[in-house]
Short mmCIF file of C-alpha atoms in Angstrom, two decimals:
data_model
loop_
_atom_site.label_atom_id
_atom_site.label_comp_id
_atom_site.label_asym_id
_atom_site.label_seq_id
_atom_site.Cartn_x
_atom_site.Cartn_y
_atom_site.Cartn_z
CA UNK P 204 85.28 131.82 62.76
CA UNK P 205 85.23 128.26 63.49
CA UNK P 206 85.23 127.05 67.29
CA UNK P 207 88.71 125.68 67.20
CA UNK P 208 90.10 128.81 66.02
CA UNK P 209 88.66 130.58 69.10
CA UNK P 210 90.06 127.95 71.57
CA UNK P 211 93.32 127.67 70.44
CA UNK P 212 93.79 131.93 70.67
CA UNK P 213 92.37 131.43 73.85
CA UNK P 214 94.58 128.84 74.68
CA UNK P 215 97.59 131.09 73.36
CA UNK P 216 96.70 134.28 75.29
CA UNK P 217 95.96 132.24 78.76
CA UNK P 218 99.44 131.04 78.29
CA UNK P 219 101.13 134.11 77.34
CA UNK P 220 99.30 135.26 80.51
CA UNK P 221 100.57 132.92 82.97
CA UNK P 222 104.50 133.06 81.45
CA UNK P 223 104.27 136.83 82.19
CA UNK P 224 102.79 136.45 85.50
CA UNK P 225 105.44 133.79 85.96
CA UNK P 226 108.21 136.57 84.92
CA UNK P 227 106.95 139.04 87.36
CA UNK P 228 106.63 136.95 90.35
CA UNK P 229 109.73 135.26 89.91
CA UNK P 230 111.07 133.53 93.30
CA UNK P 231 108.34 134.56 95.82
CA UNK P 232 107.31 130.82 95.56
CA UNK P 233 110.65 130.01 97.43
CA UNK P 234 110.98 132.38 99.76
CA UNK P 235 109.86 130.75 103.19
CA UNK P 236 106.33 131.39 104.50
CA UNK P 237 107.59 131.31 107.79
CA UNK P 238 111.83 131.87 108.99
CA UNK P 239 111.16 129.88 111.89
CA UNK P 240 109.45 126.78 109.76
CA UNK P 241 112.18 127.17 107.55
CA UNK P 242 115.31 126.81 110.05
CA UNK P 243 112.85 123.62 111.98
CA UNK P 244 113.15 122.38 108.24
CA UNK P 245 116.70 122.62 107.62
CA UNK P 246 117.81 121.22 110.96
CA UNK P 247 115.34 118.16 110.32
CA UNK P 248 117.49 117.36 107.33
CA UNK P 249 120.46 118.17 108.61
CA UNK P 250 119.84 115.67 111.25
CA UNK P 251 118.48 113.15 108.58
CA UNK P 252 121.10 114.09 106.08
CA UNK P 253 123.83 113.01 109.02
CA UNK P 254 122.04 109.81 109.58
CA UNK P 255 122.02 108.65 106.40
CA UNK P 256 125.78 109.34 106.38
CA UNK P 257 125.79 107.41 108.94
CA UNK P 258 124.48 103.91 107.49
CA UNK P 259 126.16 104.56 104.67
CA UNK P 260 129.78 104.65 106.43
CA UNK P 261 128.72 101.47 108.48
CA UNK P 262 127.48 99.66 105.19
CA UNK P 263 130.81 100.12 103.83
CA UNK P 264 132.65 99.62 106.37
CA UNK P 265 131.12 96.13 107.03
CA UNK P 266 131.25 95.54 103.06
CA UNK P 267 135.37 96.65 103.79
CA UNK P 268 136.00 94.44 106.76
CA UNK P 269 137.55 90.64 106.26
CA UNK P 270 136.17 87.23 107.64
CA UNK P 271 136.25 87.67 111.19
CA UNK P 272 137.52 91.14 110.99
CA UNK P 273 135.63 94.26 112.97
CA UNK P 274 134.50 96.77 110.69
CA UNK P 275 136.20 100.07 111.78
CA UNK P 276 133.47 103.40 111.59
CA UNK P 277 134.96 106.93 112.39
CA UNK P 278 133.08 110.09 113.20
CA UNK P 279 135.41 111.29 110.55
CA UNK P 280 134.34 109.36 107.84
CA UNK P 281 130.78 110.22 108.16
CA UNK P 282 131.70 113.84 108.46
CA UNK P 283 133.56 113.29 105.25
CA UNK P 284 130.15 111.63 103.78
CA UNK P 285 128.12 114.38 105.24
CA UNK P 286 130.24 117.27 103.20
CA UNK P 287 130.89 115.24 99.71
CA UNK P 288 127.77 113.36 99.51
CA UNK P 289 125.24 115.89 101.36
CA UNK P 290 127.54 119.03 100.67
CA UNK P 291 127.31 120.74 103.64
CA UNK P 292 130.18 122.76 104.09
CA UNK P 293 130.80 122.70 107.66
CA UNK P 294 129.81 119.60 110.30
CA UNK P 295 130.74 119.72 113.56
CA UNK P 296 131.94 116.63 115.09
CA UNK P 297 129.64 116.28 117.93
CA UNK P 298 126.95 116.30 115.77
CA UNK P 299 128.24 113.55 113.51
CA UNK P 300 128.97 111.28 116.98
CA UNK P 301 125.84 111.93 117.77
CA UNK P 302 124.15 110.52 114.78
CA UNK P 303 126.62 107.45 114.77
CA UNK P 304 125.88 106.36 117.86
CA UNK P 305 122.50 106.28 117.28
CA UNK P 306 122.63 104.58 113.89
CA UNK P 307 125.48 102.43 115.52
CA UNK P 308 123.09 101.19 118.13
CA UNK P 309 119.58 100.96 115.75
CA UNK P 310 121.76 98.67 113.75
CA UNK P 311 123.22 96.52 116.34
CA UNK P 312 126.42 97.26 115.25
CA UNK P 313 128.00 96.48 118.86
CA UNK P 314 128.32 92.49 117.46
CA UNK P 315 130.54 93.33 114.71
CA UNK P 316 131.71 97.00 114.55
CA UNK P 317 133.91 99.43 116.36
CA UNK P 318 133.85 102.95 116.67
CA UNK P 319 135.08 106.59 118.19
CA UNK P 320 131.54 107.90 118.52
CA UNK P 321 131.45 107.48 121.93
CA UNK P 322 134.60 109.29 122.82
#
């Protein structure tokens, strides 16, 4: 038997190996390692997934605004943001303040931009 043969059974039967292994321990790579790491995680990007929102509403907002004109940003429309673009089904409005009035100050927005986040 020549020594390509060999390798390429071996090959075969490693892989046929590792699908079945695959098969059996199906989804204990995404369970969490630890629930309390996990939650720490998903409010990180909730917080980050809000801020992002955020810039985005006050990016269009000063893209939407005439010459001379204050752009207008609402809590609402990055709560809107947050559930289409970030699909979170429920943000609470508090939250969504909260992360415009930081992004709303970061970016200076004071100059050129009004808003209800500090309502």
């Amino acid at each position: 038997m020549r020594w390509d043969a060999v390798l390429g059974v071996s090959v075969a039967v490693s892989g046929v190996g590792l699908i079945t292994a695959g098969m059996l321990w199906k989804g204990r790579a995404a369970r969490p390692f630890a629930p309390s790491r996990a939650r720490t995680m998903a409010q990180r990007e909730y917080a980050r997934d809000l801020q992002r929102a955020a810039d985005r509403v006050i990016a269009a907002a000063r893209g939407a605004a005439g010459e001379g004109e204050p752009a207008i940003v609402t809590v609402e429309a990055v709560v809107r943001m947050t559930q289409d673009r970030y699909g979170y089904a429920g943000v609470e409005r508090r939250h969504a303040a909260a992360a415009l009035r930081l992004r709303f100050e970061h970016r200076r927005c004071a100059a050129d931009c009004v808003t209800d986040a500090y309502r």
